[in-house]
Coordinates of C-alpha atoms and ligand atoms in Angstrom, one line a residue:
X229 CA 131.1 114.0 55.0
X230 CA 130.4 111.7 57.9
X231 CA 131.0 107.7 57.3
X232 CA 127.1 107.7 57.9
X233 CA 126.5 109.8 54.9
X234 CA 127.7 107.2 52.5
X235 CA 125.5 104.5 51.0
X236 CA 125.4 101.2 52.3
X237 CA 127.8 99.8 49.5
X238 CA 131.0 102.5 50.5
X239 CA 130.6 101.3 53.9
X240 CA 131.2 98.0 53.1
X241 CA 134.4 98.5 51.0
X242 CA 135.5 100.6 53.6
X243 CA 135.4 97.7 55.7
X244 CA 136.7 94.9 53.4
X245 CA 140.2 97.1 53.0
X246 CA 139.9 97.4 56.2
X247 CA 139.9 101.4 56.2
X248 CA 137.0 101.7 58.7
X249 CA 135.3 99.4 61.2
X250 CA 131.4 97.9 61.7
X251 CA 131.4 99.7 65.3
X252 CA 133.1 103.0 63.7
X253 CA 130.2 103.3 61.0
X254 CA 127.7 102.5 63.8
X255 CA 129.3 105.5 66.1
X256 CA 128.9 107.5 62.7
X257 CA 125.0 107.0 62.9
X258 CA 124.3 106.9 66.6
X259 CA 126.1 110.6 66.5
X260 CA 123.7 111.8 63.8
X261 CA 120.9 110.4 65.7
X262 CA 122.3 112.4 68.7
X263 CA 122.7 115.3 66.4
X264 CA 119.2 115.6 64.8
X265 CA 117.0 113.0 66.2
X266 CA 115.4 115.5 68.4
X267 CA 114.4 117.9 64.8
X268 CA 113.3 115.1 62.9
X269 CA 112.2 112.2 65.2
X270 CA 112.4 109.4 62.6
X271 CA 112.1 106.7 65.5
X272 CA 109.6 105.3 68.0
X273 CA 112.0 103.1 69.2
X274 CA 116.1 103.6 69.0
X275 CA 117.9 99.6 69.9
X276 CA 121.4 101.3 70.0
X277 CA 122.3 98.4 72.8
X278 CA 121.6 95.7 70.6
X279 CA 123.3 97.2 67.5
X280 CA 126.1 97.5 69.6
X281 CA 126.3 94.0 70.8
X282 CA 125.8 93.1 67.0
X283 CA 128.8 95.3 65.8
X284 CA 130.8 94.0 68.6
X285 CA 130.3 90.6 67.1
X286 CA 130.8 91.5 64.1
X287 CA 134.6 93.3 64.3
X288 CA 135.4 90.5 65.9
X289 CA 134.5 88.5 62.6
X290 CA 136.4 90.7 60.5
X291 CA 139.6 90.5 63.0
X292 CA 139.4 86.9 62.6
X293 CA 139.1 87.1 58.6
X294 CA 135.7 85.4 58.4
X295 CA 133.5 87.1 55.8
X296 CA 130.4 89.4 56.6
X297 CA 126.5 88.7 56.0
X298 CA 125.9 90.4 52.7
X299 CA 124.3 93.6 54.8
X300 CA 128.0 93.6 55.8
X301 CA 126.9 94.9 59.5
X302 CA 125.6 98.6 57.5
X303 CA 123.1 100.0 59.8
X304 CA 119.6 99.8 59.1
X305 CA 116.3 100.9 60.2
X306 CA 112.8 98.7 60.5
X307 CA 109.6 100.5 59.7
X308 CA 107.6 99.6 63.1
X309 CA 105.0 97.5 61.0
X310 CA 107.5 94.7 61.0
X311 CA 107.7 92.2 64.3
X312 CA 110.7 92.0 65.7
X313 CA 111.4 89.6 68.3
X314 CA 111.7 90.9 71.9
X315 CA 111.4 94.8 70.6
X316 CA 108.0 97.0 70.9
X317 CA 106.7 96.3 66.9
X318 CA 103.6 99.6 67.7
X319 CA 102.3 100.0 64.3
X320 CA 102.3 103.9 65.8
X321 CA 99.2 102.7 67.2
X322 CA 98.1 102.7 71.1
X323 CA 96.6 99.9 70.7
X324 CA 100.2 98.2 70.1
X325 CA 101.8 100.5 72.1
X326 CA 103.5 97.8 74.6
X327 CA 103.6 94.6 72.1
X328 CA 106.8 92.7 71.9
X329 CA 106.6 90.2 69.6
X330 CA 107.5 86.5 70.3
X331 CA 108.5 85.9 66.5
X332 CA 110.8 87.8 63.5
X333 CA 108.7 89.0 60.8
X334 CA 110.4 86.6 57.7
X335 CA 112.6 89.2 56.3
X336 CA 113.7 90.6 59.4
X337 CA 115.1 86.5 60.0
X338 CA 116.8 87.1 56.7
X339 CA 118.3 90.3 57.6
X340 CA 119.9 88.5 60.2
X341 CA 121.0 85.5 58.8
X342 CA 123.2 88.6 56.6
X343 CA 124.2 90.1 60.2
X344 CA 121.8 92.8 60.3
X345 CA 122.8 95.4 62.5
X346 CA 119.2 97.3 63.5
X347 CA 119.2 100.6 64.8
X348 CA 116.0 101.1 65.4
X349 CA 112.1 101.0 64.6
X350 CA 110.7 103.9 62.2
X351 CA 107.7 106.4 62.9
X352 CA 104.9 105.8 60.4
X353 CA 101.3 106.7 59.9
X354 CA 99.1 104.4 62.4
X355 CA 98.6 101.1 60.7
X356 CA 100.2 102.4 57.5
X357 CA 97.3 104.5 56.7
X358 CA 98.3 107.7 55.6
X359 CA 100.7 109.8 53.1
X360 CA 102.7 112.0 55.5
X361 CA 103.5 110.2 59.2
X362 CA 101.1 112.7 61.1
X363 CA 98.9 109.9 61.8
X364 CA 101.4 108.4 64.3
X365 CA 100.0 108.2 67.8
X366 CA 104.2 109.4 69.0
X367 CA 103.7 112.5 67.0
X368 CA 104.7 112.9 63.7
X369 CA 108.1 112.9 61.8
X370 CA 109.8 116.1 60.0
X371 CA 111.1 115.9 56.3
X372 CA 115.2 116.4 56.8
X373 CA 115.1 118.7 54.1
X374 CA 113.0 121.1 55.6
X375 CA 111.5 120.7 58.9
X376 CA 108.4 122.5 58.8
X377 CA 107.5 119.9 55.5
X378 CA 106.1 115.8 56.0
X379 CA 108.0 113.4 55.2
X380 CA 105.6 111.5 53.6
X381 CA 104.0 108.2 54.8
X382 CA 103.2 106.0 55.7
X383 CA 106.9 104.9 56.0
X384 CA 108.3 108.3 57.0
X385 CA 110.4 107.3 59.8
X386 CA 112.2 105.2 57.3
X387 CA 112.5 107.8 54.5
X388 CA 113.5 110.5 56.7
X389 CA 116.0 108.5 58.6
X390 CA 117.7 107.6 55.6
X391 CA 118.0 111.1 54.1
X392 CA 119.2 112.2 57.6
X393 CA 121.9 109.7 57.8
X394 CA 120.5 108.1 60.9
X395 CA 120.4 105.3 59.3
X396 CA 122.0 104.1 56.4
X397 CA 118.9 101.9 54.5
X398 CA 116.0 100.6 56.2
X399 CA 112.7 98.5 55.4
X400 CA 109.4 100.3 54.9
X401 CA 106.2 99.0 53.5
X402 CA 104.1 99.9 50.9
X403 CA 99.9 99.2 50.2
X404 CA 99.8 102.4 48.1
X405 CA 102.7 103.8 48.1
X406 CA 104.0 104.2 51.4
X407 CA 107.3 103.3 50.2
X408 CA 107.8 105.3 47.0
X409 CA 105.7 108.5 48.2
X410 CA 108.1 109.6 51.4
X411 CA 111.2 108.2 49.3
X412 CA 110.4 110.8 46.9
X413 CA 109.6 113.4 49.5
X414 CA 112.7 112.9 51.3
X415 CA 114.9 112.5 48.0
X416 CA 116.1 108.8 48.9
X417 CA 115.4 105.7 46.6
X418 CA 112.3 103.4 47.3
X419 CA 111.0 100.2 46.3
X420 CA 107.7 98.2 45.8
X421 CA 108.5 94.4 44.7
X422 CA 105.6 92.7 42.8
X423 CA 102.7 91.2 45.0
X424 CA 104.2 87.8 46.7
X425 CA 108.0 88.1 45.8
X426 CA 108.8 89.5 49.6
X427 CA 107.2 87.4 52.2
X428 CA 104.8 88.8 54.2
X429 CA 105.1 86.7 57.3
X430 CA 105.5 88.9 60.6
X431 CA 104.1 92.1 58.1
X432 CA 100.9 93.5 60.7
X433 CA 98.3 93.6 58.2
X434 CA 96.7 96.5 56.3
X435 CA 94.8 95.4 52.9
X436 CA 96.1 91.9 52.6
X437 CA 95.5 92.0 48.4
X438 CA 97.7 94.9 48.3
X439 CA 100.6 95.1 51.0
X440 CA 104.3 94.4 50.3
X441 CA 107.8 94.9 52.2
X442 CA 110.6 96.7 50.5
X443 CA 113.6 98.5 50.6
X444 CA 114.1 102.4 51.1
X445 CA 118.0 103.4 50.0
X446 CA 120.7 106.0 49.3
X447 CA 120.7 104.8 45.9
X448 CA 119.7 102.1 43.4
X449 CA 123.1 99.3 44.3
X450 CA 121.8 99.5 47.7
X451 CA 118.3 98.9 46.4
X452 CA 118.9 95.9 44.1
X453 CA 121.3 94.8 47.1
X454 CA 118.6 94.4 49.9
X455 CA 116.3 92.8 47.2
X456 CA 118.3 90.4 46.7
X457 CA 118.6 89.6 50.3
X458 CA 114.8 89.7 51.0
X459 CA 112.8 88.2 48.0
X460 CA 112.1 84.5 47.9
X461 CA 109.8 81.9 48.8
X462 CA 108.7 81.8 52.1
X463 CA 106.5 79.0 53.3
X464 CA 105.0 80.9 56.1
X465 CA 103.4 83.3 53.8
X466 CA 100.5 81.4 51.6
X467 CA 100.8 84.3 48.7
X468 CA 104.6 83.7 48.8
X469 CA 105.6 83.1 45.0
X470 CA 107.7 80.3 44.6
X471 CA 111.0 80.1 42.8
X472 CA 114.6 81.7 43.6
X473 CA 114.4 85.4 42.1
X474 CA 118.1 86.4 40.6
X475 CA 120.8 88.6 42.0
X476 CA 119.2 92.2 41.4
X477 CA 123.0 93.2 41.7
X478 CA 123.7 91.3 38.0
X479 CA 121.2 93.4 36.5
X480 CA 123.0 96.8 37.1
X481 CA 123.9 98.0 34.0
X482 CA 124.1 101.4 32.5
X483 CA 123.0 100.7 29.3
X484 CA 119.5 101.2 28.4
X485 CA 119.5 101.7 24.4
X486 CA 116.7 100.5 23.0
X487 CA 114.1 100.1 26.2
X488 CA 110.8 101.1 25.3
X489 CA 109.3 104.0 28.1
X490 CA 105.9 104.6 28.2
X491 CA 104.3 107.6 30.6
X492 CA 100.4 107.3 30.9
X493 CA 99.1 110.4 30.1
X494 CA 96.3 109.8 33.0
X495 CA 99.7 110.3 35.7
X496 CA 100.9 113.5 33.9
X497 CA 97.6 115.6 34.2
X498 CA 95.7 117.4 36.3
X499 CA 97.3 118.4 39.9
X500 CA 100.8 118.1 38.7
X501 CA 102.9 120.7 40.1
X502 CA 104.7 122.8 37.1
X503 CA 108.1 122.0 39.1
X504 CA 108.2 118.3 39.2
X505 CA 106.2 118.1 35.7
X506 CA 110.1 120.1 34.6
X507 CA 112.0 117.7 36.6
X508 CA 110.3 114.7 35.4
X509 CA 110.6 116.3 31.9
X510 CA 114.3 117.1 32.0
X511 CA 114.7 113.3 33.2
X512 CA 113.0 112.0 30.2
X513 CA 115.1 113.9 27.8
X514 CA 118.1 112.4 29.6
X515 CA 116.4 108.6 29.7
X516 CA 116.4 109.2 25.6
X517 CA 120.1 111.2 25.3
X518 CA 120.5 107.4 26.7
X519 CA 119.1 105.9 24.3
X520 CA 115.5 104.6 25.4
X521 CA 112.6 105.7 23.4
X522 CA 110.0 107.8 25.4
X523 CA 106.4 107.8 24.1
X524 CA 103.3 109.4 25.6
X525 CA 100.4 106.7 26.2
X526 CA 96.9 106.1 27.6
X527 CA 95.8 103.7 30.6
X528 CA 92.1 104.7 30.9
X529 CA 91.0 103.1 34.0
X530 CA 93.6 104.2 35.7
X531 CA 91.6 107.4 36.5
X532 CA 89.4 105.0 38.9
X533 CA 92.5 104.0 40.5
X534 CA 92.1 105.8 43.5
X535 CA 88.5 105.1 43.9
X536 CA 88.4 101.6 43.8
X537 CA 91.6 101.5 46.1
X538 CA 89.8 104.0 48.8
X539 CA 86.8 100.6 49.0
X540 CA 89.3 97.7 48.7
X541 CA 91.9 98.8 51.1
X542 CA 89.6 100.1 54.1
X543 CA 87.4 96.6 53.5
X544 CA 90.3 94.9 53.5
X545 CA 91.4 96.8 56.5
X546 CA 88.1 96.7 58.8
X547 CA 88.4 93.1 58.8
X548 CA 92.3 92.9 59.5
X549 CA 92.2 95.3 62.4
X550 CA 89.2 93.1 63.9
X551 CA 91.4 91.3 66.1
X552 CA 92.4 94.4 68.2
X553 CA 89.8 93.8 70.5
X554 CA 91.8 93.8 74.0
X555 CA 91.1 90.2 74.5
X556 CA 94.3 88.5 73.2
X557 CA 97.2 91.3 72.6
X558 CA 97.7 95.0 73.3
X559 CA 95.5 97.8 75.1
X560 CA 92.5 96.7 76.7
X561 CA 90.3 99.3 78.5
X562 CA 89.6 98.2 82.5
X563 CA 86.6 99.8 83.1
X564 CA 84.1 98.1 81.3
X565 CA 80.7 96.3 83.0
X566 CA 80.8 93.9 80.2
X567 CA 82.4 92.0 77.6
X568 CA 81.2 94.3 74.6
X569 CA 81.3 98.0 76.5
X570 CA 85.1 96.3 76.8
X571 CA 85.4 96.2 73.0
X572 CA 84.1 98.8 72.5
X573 CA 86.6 101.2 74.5
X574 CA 89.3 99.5 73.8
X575 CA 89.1 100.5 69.8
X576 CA 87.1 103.8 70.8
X577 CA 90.6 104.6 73.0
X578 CA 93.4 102.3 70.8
X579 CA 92.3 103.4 67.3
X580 CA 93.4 106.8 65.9
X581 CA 90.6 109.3 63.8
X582 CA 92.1 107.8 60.8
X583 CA 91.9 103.9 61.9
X584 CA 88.4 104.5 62.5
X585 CA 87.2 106.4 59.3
X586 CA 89.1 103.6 57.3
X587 CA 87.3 100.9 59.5
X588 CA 83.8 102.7 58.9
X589 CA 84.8 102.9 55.5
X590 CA 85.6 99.3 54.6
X591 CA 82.5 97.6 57.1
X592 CA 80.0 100.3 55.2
X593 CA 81.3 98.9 51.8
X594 CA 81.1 95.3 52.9
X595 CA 77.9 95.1 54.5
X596 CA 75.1 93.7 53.0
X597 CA 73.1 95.8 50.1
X598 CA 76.1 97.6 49.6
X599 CA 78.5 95.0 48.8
X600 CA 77.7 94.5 44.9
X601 CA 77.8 98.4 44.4
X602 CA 80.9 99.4 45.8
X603 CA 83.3 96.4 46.8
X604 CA 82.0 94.3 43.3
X605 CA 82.4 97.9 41.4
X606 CA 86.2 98.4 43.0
X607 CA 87.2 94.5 42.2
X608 CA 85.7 95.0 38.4
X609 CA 87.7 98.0 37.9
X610 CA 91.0 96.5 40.1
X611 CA 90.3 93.7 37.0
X612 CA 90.3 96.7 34.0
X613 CA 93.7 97.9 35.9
X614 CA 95.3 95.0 35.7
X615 CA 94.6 94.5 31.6
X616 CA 95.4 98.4 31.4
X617 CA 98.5 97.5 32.2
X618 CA 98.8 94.1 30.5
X619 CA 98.3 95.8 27.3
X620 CA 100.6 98.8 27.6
X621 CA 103.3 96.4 28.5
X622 CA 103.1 94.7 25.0
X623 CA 104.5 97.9 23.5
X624 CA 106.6 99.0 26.4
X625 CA 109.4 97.9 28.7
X626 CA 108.6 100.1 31.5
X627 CA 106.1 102.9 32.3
X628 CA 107.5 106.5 33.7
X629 CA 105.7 108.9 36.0
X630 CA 106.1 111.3 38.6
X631 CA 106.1 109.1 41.7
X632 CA 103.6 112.1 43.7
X633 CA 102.5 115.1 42.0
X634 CA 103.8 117.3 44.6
X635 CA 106.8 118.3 46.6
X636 CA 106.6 117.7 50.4
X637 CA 104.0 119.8 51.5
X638 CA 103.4 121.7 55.0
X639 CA 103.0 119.7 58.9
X640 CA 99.2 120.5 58.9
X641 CA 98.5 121.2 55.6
X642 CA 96.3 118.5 54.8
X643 CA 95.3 116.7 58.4
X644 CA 91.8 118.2 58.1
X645 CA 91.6 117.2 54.5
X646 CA 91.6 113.4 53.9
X647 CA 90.4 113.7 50.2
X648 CA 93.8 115.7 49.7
X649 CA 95.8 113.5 51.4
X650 CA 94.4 110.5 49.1
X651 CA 95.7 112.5 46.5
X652 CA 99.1 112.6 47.0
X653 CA 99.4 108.6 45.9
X654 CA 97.7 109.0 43.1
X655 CA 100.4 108.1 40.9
X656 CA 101.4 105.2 42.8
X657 CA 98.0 103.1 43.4
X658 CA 96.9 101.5 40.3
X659 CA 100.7 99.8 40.4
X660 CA 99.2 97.8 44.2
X661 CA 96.1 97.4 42.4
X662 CA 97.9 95.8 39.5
X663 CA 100.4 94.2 42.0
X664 CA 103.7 95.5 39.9
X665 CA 106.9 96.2 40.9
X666 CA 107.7 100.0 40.8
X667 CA 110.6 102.4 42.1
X668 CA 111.3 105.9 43.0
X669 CA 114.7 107.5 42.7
X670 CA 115.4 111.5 43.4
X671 CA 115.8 112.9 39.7
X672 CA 115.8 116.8 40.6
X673 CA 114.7 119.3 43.4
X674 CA 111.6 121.8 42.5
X675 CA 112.1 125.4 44.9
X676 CA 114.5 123.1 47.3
X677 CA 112.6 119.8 47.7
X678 CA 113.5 116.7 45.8
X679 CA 111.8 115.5 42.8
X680 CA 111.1 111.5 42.6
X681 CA 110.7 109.7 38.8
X682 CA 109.1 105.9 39.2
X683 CA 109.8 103.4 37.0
X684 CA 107.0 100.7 36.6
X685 CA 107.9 97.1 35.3
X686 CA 106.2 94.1 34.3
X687 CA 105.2 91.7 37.2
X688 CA 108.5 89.8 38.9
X689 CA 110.5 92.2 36.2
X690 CA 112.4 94.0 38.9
X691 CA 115.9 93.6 37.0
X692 CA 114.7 95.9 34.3
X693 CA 113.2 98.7 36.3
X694 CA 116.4 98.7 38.5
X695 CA 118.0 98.9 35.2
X696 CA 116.4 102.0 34.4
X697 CA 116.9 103.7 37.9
X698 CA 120.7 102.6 37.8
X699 CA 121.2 104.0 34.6
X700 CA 119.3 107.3 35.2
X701 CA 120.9 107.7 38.7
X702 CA 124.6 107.3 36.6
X703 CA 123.6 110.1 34.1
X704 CA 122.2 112.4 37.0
X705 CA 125.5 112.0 38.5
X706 CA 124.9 114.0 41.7
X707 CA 123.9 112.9 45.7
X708 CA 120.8 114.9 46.9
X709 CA 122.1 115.9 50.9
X710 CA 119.3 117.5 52.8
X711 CA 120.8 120.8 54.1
X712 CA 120.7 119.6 57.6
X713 CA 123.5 117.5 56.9
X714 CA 125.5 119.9 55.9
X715 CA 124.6 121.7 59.6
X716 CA 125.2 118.5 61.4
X717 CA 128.5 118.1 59.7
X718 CA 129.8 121.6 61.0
X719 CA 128.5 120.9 64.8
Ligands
LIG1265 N1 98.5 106.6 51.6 C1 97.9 105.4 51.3 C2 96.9 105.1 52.4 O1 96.7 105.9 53.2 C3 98.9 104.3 51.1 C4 99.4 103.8 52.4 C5 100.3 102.7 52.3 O2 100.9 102.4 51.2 N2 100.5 102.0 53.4 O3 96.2 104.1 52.3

């Protein structure tokens, strides 16, 4: 075992007995980068320079006995959604393909307020619109744990850099479950915060209504860890809730007698591989050996979920992405006679096939005649989610699914098949409809591939569904190391 292939958490106390330093943990994961990088290409952009610099600073710290930022210098990875002042923030799009932002994204500023040291920016599906990274204009990402799989996506780079040790947490983002779909594919921890506790400021936008920042981890400490650092008010962000959230860390406890667990019958059905349905299962019997009481329930609308999200996200989306019209940032086509032939290239060129069927999507469903029948429809069921849930958590603490009903599946598999590909988050949408907090932590491997359980709490209940994870993590009691590790260790 490398010092990259420990959590976040070891690294630190490593450090603080003084057993290992920043820049030695950082050598650890610019090595693995060197190792596997090539196989897996988690990044679009690598910032070893600067992490340097950083870790240079922050030895010195130590040497003098000051105390660390609470990241304690552990480095991490920044989905390339997230702007990051003075490096390329591409969105994996060609459109954004040279943009340097002049501004941090909020919780990026945070991060470095707690010495962030930043290796990198992650590969992800253009825009954040997809479920396995193949979307990405640089070509997509491979799942550590085998590398003919996805990753998942959007945030692949992140998941996949995380389970490969090239990193050691990062930051994804999640509109439908872009954090908690590739953390389960590539057997790492993931988490969505409820709508507004994670500022949004500097986030490029995909469905407004929907979008949040979060953490992806080697396990739940490190998880309730980075919360801690990145939720809070922010006045740059107008859906920012206020108040000071609590120390996630506090909540950590193993002890879950009693919690009430609820799993909606309408996420355990149809399409659920029999190998994570037994995973899932076996991690159910172990949630009540621990004393919480598992019940099988019914959310009814949530079988609209995915419908409703597939109109509010792309409408949502086709009037974000309006500003990429090459007049005041990123790629602008040369060669047009006039202003609207210059549109017009610029997004037939910047824009990706997925981009555009979102943004025909969304400006079909706004437009006029149309509007009532399928955006009104999708808010009035968005509404029935929302009480669904409402309801179910006045009998229950928490609600457990699968967080995907599949395994990584094959590069290819699904490119040609967009209805499939919406598929794979359909266990993980009606929680951004409902704008919950959810997570998903490894809980087995089916034929090889991890397994991912999420836990789904009440709004701004975090603590408890970290709780859960912590607890179910403790009685798993094992690490899930891709393979490649293993290889990389030998070399
Ligand atoms: N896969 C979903 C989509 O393509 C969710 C993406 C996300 O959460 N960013 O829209």
């Amino acid at each position: 075992m490398e010092l990259c292939d420990l959590t976040a958490w070891q690294g630190m106390d490593m450090v603080s007995r003084g057993e290992a330093k920043v820049s030695e943990i950082l050598e650890s994961v610019l090595k693995r980068i060197d190792q596997v990088e090539e196989k897996v290409r988690s990044f679009i952009t690598l910032t070893p320079d600067l992490a340097l610099r950083e870790t240079k600073r922050l030895d010195e710290k130590v040497g003098k006995s000051e105390e660390l930022g609470r990241t304690g210098g552990i480095p991490l990875a920044v989905k390339d959604v997230l702007c990051t002042k003075g490096v390329r923030t591409t969105c994996a799009s060609r459109i954004l393909e040279n943009y340097i932002p002049v501004y941090d994204a909020t919780v990026i500023d945070k991060l470095k307020r707690e010495d962030m040291v930043m290796v990198g920016k992650t590969n992800m599906d253009e825009f954040a619109m997809g479920s396995s990274t193949e979307n990405s204009s640089f070509g997509p990402t491979s799942n550590p744990w085998d590398l003919t799989t996805v990753p998942g996506g959007s945030s692949g780079g992140s998941a996949a850099a995380v389970a490969a040790g090239e990193a050691m947490w990062s930051l994804g983002s999640d509109t439908g479950g872009s954090i908690r779909q590739p953390a389960s594919f590539c057997g790492v921890v993931g988490m969505k915060p409820t709508y507004g506790l994670v500022s949004r400021y500097g986030l490029v936008a995909f469905a407004s209504s929907l979008d949040q920042v979060g953490p992806i981890t080697k396990d739940v400490r490190d998880c309730a860890l980075l919360m801690s650092i990145l939720a809070g008010h922010d006045p740059l962000d107008s859906t920012s809730l206020p108040g000071e959230p609590p120390d996630y860390l506090s909540s950590l406890r193993e002890d879950i007698r009693g919690l009430k667990l609820g799993v909606p019958e309408e996420l355990w059905g149809e399409g659920l591989a029999p190998g994570v349905r037994a995973c899932v299962e076996s991690a159910l019997r172990l949630l009540e050996e621990l004393g919480a009481m598992v019940e099988f329930t019914s959310l009814p609308s949530l079988k609209y979920a995915l419908s409703a999200y597939y109109i509010i996200a792309p409408a949502e989306a086709s009037s974000n992405l309006a500003r990429y019209d090459g007049v005041r940032y990123g790629y602008r086509s040369e060669e047009s006679e006039d202003v609207m032939e210059m549109y017009s290239r610029t997004r037939a060129r910047g824009f990706g096939q997925e981009v555009k069927r979102r943004i025909m999507l969304g400006t079909y469903a706004l437009s006029a005649g149309y509007y009532e029948a399928y955006y009104g429809q999708a808010q009035k069921i968005r509404t029935l989610i929302v009480r669904d849930f409402q309801s179910a958590f006045q009998r229950f603490d928490l609600l457990v699914s699968p967080t995907s009903p599949t395994t990584a599946f094959k590069l290819g598999e699904k490119v040609d098949d967009p209805l499939s590909m919406y598929l794979s988050d359909v266990c993980t949408i009606p929680v951004n409809l409902a704008g919950i907090p959810a997570i998903s932590i490894p809980c087995g491997l089916d034929q090889g591939m991890p397994v991912g359980i999420q836990f789904i709490g009440k709004a701004l209940d975090e603590a408890t569904v970290l709780r859960a994870a912590y607890s179910l993590e403790r009685a798993l009691d094992r690490r899930f190391l891709p393979p490649l590790i293993a290889e990389a260790g030998e070399s």
